[in-house]
Short mmCIF file of C-alpha atoms in Angstrom, two decimals:
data_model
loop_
_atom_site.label_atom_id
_atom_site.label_comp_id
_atom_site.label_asym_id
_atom_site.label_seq_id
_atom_site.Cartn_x
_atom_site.Cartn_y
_atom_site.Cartn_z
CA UNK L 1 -13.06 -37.03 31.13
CA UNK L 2 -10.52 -36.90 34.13
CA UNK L 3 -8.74 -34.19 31.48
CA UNK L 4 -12.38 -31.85 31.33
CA UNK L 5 -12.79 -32.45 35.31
CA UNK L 6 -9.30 -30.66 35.98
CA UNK L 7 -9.80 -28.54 33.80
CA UNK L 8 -13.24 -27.53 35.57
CA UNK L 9 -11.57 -27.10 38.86
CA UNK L 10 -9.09 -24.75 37.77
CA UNK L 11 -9.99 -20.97 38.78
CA UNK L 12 -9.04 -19.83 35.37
CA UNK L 13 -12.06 -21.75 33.61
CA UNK L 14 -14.83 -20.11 32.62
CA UNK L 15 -18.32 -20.96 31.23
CA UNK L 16 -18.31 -18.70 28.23
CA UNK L 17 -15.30 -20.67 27.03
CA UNK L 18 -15.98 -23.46 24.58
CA UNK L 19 -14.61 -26.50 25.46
CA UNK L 20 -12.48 -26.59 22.90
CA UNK L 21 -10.45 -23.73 23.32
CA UNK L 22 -10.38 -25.40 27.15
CA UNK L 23 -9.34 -29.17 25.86
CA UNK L 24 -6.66 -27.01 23.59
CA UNK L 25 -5.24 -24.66 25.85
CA UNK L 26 -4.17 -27.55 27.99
CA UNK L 27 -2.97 -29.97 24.95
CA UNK L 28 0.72 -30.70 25.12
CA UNK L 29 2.09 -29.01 22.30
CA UNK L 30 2.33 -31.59 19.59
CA UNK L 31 5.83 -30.92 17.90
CA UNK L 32 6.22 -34.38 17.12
CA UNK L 33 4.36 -37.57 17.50
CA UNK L 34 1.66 -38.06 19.49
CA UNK L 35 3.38 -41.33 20.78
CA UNK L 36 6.48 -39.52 21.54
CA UNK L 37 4.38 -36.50 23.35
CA UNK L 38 3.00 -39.41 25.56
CA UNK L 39 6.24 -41.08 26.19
CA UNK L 40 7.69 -37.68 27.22
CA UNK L 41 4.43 -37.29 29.24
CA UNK L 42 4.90 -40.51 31.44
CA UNK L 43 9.12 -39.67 31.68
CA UNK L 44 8.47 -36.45 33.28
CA UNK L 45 5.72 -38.23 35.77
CA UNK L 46 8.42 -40.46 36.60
CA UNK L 47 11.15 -38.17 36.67
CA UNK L 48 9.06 -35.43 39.02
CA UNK L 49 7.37 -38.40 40.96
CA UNK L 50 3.97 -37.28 39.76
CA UNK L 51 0.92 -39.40 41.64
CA UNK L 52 -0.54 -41.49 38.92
CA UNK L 53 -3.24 -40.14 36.86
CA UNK L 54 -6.43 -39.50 37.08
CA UNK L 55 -5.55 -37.71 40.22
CA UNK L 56 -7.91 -38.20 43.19
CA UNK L 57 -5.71 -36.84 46.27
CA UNK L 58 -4.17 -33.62 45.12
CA UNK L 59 -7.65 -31.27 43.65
CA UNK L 60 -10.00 -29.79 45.64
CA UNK L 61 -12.57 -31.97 45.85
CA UNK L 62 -15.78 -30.36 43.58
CA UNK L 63 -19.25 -32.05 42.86
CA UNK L 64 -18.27 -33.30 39.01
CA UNK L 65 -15.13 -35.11 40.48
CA UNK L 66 -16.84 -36.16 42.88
CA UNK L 67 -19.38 -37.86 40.70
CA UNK L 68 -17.30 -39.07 38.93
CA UNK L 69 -14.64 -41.11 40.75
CA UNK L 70 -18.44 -42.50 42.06
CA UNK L 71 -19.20 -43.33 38.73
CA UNK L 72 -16.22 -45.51 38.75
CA UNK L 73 -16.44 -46.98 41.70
CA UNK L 74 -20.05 -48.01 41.51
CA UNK L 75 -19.18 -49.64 37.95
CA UNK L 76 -15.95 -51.45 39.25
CA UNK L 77 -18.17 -52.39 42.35
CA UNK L 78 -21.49 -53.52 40.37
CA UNK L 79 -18.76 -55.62 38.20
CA UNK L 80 -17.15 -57.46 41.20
CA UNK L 81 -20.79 -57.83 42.38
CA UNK L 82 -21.69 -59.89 38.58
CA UNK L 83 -18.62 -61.89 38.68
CA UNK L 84 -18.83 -62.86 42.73
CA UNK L 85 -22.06 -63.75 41.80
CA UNK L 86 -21.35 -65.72 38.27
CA UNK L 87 -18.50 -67.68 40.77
CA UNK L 88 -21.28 -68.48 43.08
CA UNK L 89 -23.49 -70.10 40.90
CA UNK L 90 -20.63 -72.86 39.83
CA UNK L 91 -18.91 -73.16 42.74
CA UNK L 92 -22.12 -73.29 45.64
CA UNK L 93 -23.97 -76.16 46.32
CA UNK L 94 -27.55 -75.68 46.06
CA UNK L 95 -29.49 -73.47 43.78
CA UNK L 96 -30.88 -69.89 43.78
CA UNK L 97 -34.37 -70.50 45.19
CA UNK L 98 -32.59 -72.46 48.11
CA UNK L 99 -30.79 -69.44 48.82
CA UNK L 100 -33.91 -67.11 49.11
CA UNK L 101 -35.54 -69.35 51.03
CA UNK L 102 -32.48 -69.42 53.47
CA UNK L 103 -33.01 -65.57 53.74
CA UNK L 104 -36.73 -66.04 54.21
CA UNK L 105 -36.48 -68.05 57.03
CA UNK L 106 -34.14 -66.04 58.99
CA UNK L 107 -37.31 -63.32 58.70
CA UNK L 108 -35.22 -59.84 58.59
CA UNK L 109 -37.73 -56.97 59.24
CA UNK L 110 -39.24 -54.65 56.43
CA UNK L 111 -36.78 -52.07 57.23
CA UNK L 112 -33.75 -54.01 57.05
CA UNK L 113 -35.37 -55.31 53.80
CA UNK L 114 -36.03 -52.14 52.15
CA UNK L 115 -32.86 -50.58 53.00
CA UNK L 116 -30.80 -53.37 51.72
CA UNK L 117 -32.48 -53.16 48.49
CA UNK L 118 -32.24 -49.70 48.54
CA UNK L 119 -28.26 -50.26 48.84
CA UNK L 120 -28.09 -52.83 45.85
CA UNK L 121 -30.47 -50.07 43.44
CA UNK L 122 -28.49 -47.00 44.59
CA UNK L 123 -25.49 -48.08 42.49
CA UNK L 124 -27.05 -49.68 39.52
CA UNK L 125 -29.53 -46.54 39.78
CA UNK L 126 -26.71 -43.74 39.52
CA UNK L 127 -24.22 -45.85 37.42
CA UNK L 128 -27.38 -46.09 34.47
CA UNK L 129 -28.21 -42.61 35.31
CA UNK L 130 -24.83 -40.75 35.13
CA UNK L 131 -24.35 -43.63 32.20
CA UNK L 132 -27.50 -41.36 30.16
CA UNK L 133 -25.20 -38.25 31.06
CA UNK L 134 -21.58 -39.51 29.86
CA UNK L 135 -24.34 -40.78 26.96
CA UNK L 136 -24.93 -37.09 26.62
CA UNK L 137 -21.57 -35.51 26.90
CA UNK L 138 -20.96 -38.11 24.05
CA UNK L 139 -22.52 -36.97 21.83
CA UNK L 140 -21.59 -33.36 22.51
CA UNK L 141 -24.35 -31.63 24.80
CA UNK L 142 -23.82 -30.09 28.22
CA UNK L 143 -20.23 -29.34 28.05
CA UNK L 144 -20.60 -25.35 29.56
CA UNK L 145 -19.91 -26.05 33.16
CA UNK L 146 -23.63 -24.74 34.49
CA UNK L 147 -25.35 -27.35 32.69
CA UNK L 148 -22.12 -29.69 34.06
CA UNK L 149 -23.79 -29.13 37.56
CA UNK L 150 -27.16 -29.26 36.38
CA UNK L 151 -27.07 -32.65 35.18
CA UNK L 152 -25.23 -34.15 37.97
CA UNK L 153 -27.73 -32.38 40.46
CA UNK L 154 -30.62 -34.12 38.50
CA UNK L 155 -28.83 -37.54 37.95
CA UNK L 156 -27.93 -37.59 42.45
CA UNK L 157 -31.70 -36.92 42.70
CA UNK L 158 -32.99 -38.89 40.39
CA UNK L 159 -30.84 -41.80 41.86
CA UNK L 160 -32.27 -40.93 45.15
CA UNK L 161 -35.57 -40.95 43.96
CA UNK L 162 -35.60 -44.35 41.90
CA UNK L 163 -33.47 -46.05 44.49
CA UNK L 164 -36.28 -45.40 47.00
CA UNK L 165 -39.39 -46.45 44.38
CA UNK L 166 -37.16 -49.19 43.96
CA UNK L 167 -36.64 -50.09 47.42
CA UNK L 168 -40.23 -50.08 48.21
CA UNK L 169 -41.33 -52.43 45.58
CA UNK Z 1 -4.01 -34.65 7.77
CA UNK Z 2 -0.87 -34.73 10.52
CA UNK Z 3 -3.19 -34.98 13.47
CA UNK Z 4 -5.11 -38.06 12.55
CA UNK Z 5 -1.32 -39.94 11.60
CA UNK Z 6 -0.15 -38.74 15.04
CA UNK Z 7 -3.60 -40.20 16.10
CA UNK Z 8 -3.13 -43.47 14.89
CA UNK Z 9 0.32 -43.66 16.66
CA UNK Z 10 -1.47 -42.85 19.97
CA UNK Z 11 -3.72 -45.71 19.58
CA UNK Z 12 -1.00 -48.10 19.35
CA UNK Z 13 0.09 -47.03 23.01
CA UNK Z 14 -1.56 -49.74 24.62
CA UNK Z 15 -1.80 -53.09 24.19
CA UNK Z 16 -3.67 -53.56 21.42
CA UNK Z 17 -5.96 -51.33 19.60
CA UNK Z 18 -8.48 -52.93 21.71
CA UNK Z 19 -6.62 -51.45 24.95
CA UNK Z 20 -6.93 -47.97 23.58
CA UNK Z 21 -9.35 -46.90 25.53
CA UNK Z 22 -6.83 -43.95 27.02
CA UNK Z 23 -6.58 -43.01 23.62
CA UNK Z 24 -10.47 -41.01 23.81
CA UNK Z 25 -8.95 -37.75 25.59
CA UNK Z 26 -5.56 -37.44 23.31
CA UNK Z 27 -8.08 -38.08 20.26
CA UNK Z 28 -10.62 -35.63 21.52
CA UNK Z 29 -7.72 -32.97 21.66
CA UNK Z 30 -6.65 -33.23 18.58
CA UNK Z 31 -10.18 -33.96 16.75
CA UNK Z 32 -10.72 -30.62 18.45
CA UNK Z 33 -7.67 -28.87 16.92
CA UNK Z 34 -8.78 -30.16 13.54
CA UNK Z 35 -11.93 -29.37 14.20
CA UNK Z 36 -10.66 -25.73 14.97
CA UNK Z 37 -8.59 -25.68 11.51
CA UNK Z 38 -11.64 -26.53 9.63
CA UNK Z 39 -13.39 -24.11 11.95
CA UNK Z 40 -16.92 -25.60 12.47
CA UNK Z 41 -18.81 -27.38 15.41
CA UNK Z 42 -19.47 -30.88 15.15
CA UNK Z 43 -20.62 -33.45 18.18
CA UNK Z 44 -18.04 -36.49 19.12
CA UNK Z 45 -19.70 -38.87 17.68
CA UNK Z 46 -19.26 -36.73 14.52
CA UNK Z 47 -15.64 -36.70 14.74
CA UNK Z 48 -15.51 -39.90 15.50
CA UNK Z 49 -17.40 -40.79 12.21
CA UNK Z 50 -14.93 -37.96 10.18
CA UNK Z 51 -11.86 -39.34 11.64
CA UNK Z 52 -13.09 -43.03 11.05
CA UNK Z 53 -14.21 -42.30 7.38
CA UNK Z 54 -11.64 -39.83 5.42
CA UNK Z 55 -8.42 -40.55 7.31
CA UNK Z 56 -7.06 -44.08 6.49
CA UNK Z 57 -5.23 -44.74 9.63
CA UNK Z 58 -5.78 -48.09 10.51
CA UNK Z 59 -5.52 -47.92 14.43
CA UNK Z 60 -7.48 -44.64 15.03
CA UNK Z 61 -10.42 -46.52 12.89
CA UNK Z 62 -9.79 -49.41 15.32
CA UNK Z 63 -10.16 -47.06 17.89
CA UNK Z 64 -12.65 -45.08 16.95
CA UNK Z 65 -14.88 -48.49 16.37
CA UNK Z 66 -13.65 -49.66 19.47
CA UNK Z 67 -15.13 -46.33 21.03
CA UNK Z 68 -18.44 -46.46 19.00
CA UNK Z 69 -18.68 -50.22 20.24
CA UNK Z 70 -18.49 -48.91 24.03
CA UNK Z 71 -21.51 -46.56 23.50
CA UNK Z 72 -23.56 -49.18 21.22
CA UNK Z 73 -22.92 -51.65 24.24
CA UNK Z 74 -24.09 -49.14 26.86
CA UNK Z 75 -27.46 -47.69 24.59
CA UNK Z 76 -28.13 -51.84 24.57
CA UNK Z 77 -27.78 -52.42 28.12
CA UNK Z 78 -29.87 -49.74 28.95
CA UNK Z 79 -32.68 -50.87 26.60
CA UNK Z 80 -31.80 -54.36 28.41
CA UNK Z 81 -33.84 -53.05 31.36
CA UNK Z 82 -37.26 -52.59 30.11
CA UNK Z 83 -37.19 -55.51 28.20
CA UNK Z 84 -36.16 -57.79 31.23
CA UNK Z 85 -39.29 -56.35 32.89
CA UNK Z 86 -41.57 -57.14 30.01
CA UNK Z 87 -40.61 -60.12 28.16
CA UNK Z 88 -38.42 -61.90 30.90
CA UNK Z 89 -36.88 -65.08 29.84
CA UNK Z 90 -34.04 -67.02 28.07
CA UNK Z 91 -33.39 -64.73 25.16
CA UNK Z 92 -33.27 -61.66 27.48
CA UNK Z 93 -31.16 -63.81 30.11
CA UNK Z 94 -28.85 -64.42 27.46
CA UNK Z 95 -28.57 -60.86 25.88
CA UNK Z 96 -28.16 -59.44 29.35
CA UNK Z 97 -25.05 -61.78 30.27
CA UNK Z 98 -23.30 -61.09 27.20
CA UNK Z 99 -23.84 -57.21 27.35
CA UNK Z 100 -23.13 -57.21 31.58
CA UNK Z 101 -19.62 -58.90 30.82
CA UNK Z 102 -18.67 -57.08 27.99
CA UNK Z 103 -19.67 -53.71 29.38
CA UNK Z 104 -17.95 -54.56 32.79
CA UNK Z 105 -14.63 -55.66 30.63
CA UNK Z 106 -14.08 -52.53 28.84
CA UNK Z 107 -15.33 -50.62 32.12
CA UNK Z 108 -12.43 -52.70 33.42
CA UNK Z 109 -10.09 -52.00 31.29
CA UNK Z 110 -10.47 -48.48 31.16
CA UNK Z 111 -10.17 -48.43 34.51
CA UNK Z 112 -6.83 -50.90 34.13
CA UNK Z 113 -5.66 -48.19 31.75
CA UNK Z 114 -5.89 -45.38 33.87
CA UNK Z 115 -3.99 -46.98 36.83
CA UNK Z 116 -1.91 -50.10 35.50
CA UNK Z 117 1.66 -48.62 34.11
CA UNK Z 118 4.70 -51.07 32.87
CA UNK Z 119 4.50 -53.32 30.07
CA UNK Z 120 4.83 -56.38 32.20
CA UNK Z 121 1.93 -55.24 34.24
CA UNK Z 122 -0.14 -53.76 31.87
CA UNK Z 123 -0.34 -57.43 30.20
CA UNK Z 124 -0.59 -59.28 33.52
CA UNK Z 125 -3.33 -57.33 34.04
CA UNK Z 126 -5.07 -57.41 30.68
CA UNK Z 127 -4.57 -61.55 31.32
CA UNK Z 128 -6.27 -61.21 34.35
CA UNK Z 129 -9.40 -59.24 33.23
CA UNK Z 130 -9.65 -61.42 30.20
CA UNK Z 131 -10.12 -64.32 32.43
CA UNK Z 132 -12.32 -62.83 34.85
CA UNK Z 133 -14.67 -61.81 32.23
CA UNK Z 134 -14.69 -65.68 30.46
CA UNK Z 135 -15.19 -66.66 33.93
CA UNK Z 136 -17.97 -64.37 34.82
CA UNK Z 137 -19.50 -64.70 31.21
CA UNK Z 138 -19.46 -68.44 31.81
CA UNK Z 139 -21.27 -68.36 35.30
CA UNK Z 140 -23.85 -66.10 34.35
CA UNK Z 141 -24.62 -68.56 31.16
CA UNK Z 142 -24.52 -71.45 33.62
CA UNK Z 143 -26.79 -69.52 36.15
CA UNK Z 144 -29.01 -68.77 32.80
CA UNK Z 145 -28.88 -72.71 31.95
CA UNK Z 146 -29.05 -74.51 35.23
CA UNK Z 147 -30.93 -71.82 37.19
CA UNK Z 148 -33.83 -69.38 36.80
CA UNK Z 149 -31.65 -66.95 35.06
CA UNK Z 150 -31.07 -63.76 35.79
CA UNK Z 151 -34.31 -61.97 34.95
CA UNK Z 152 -36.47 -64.49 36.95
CA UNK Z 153 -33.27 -64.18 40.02
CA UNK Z 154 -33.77 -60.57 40.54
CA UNK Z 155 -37.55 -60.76 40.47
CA UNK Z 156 -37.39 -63.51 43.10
CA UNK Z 157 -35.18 -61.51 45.38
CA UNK Z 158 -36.70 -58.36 44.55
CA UNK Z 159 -40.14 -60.20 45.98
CA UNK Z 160 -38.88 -61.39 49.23
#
């Protein structure tokens, strides 16, 4: 994915190219193993002092990266989020409907309400929805970089969208 | 066919062929270049079924399962959703723990992959996440088993 991301921010790509003849154009030629390709890969890095891989400080920042490195960070995020709370519910006293009633009683206002549920659906909302369009690119539709954009404009609204309905349940 | 040996050796580059995860792009390049040799168009799940099925190359069917296993997981999770709204209760409480942990480990690990270089750290790392995942897969069974569970949790907070 990082691989097809570079390759979209390069000037030289264009739409009417499959992605194939993209992915292969930028292969390593494979003269000997695979394994051996990779090692000589990482060597170089080394060698040159290459940041790590995938790169996040040295493109030009474009709306599939961006969505991307998102992707990733609301999945890393929503995991810490499952395990804090799995930890929580051995290690705290108490049990969960003490806890809600603790936040009752303080009596936030609606808004404060609805906007903190909006920022708990907002990443669960995009991560499932930009989940349906990896989901997608799996298994092999909207590869040409117009429907690249098209998809990610739909999944940010749609995330929007749900993450509001969601808030104002 | 070359590519898929060559294949096999990239999917020992980790780990484990569990850990291969890095292995999708190098695999998609050269399922492509096959795919150009036998010039026709098939999807990646496709190639993921030809390279699984014809080539006997133990660790790019590993792989490859490992891959499939990654999207089954997901298609599950999602279906998780509606079926937490409409039939809330143990069995979905259960399902949705297992699928949350094992979705966040290989999310994880890709992620571990990707950023984690160095034998030693690579498997300090791997040690790590496998414990973090038994640990969170034992909380949320414990929250499931002790507490309302999850279903019942986020409907509770969700109705404050």
């Amino acid at each position: 994915m990082a691989l097809l991301l570079r390759s979209m921010a390069r000037p030289g790509f264009h739409a009417s190219r499959s992605q194939f003849g993209v992915l292969y154009r930028h292969a390593v030629p494979m003269g000997t193993t695979a394994k051996e390709e990779m090692n000589k890969f990482w060597d170089k890095n080394n060698r040159l002092n290459r940041p790590m891989s995938p790169h996040i400080t040295i493109y030009r920042w474009s709306i599939p990266m961006v969505m991307s490195i998102t992707f990733r960070g609301t999945g890393v995020g929503l995991s810490g989020g499952i395990s804090l709370f799995a930890v929580a519910a051995m290690v705290l006293p108490g049990n969960y409907p003490q806890y809600l009633d603790l936040i009752h009683s303080l009596s936030f206002g609606p808004q404060f309400l609805a906007f903190t549920k909006f920022a708990l659906a907002f990443p669960v909302s995009y991560h499932t929805l930009n989940g349906i369009r990896h989901l997608m690119w799996d298994v092999g539709k909207g590869f040409q970089i117009p429907d690249v954009y098209r998809s990610g404009y739909v999944v940010m609204a749609l995330s929007v969208l749900t993450s509001i309905g969601l808030a104002c349940l | 066919m070359a590519s898929f040996v060559r294949l096999s050796s990239v999917c020992h580059r980790g780990v484990k062929p569990l850990f291969a995860r890095n292995t999708f792009l190098p695999r998609e390049l050269l399922a492509c270049r096959t795919l150009r040799e036998k010039d026709c168009i098939q999807s990646s799940v496709q190639i993921h079924a030809s390279s699984s099925s014809s080539h006997s190359a133990a660790g790019s069917k590993a792989a490859s399962m490992h891959w499939t296993g990654e999207r089954m997981v997901s298609v599950l999770l999602l279906s998780m959703a509606p079926a937490a709204y409409l039939y809330p209760g143990p069995a979905v409480d259960y399902a949705v723990a297992a699928a949350l942990t094992l979705h966040g480990h290989w999310g994880i690990g890709q992620v571990l992959t990707d950023y984690v270089h160095g034998e030693a750290k690579i498997k300090l790392a791997n040690a790590s996440l496998y414990t973090l995942s038994m640990v969170t897969f034992a909380g949320l069974c414990y929250f499931n088993y002790k507490d309302v569970g999850i279903c019942k949790a986020i409907a509770m907070l969700w109705s404050i």
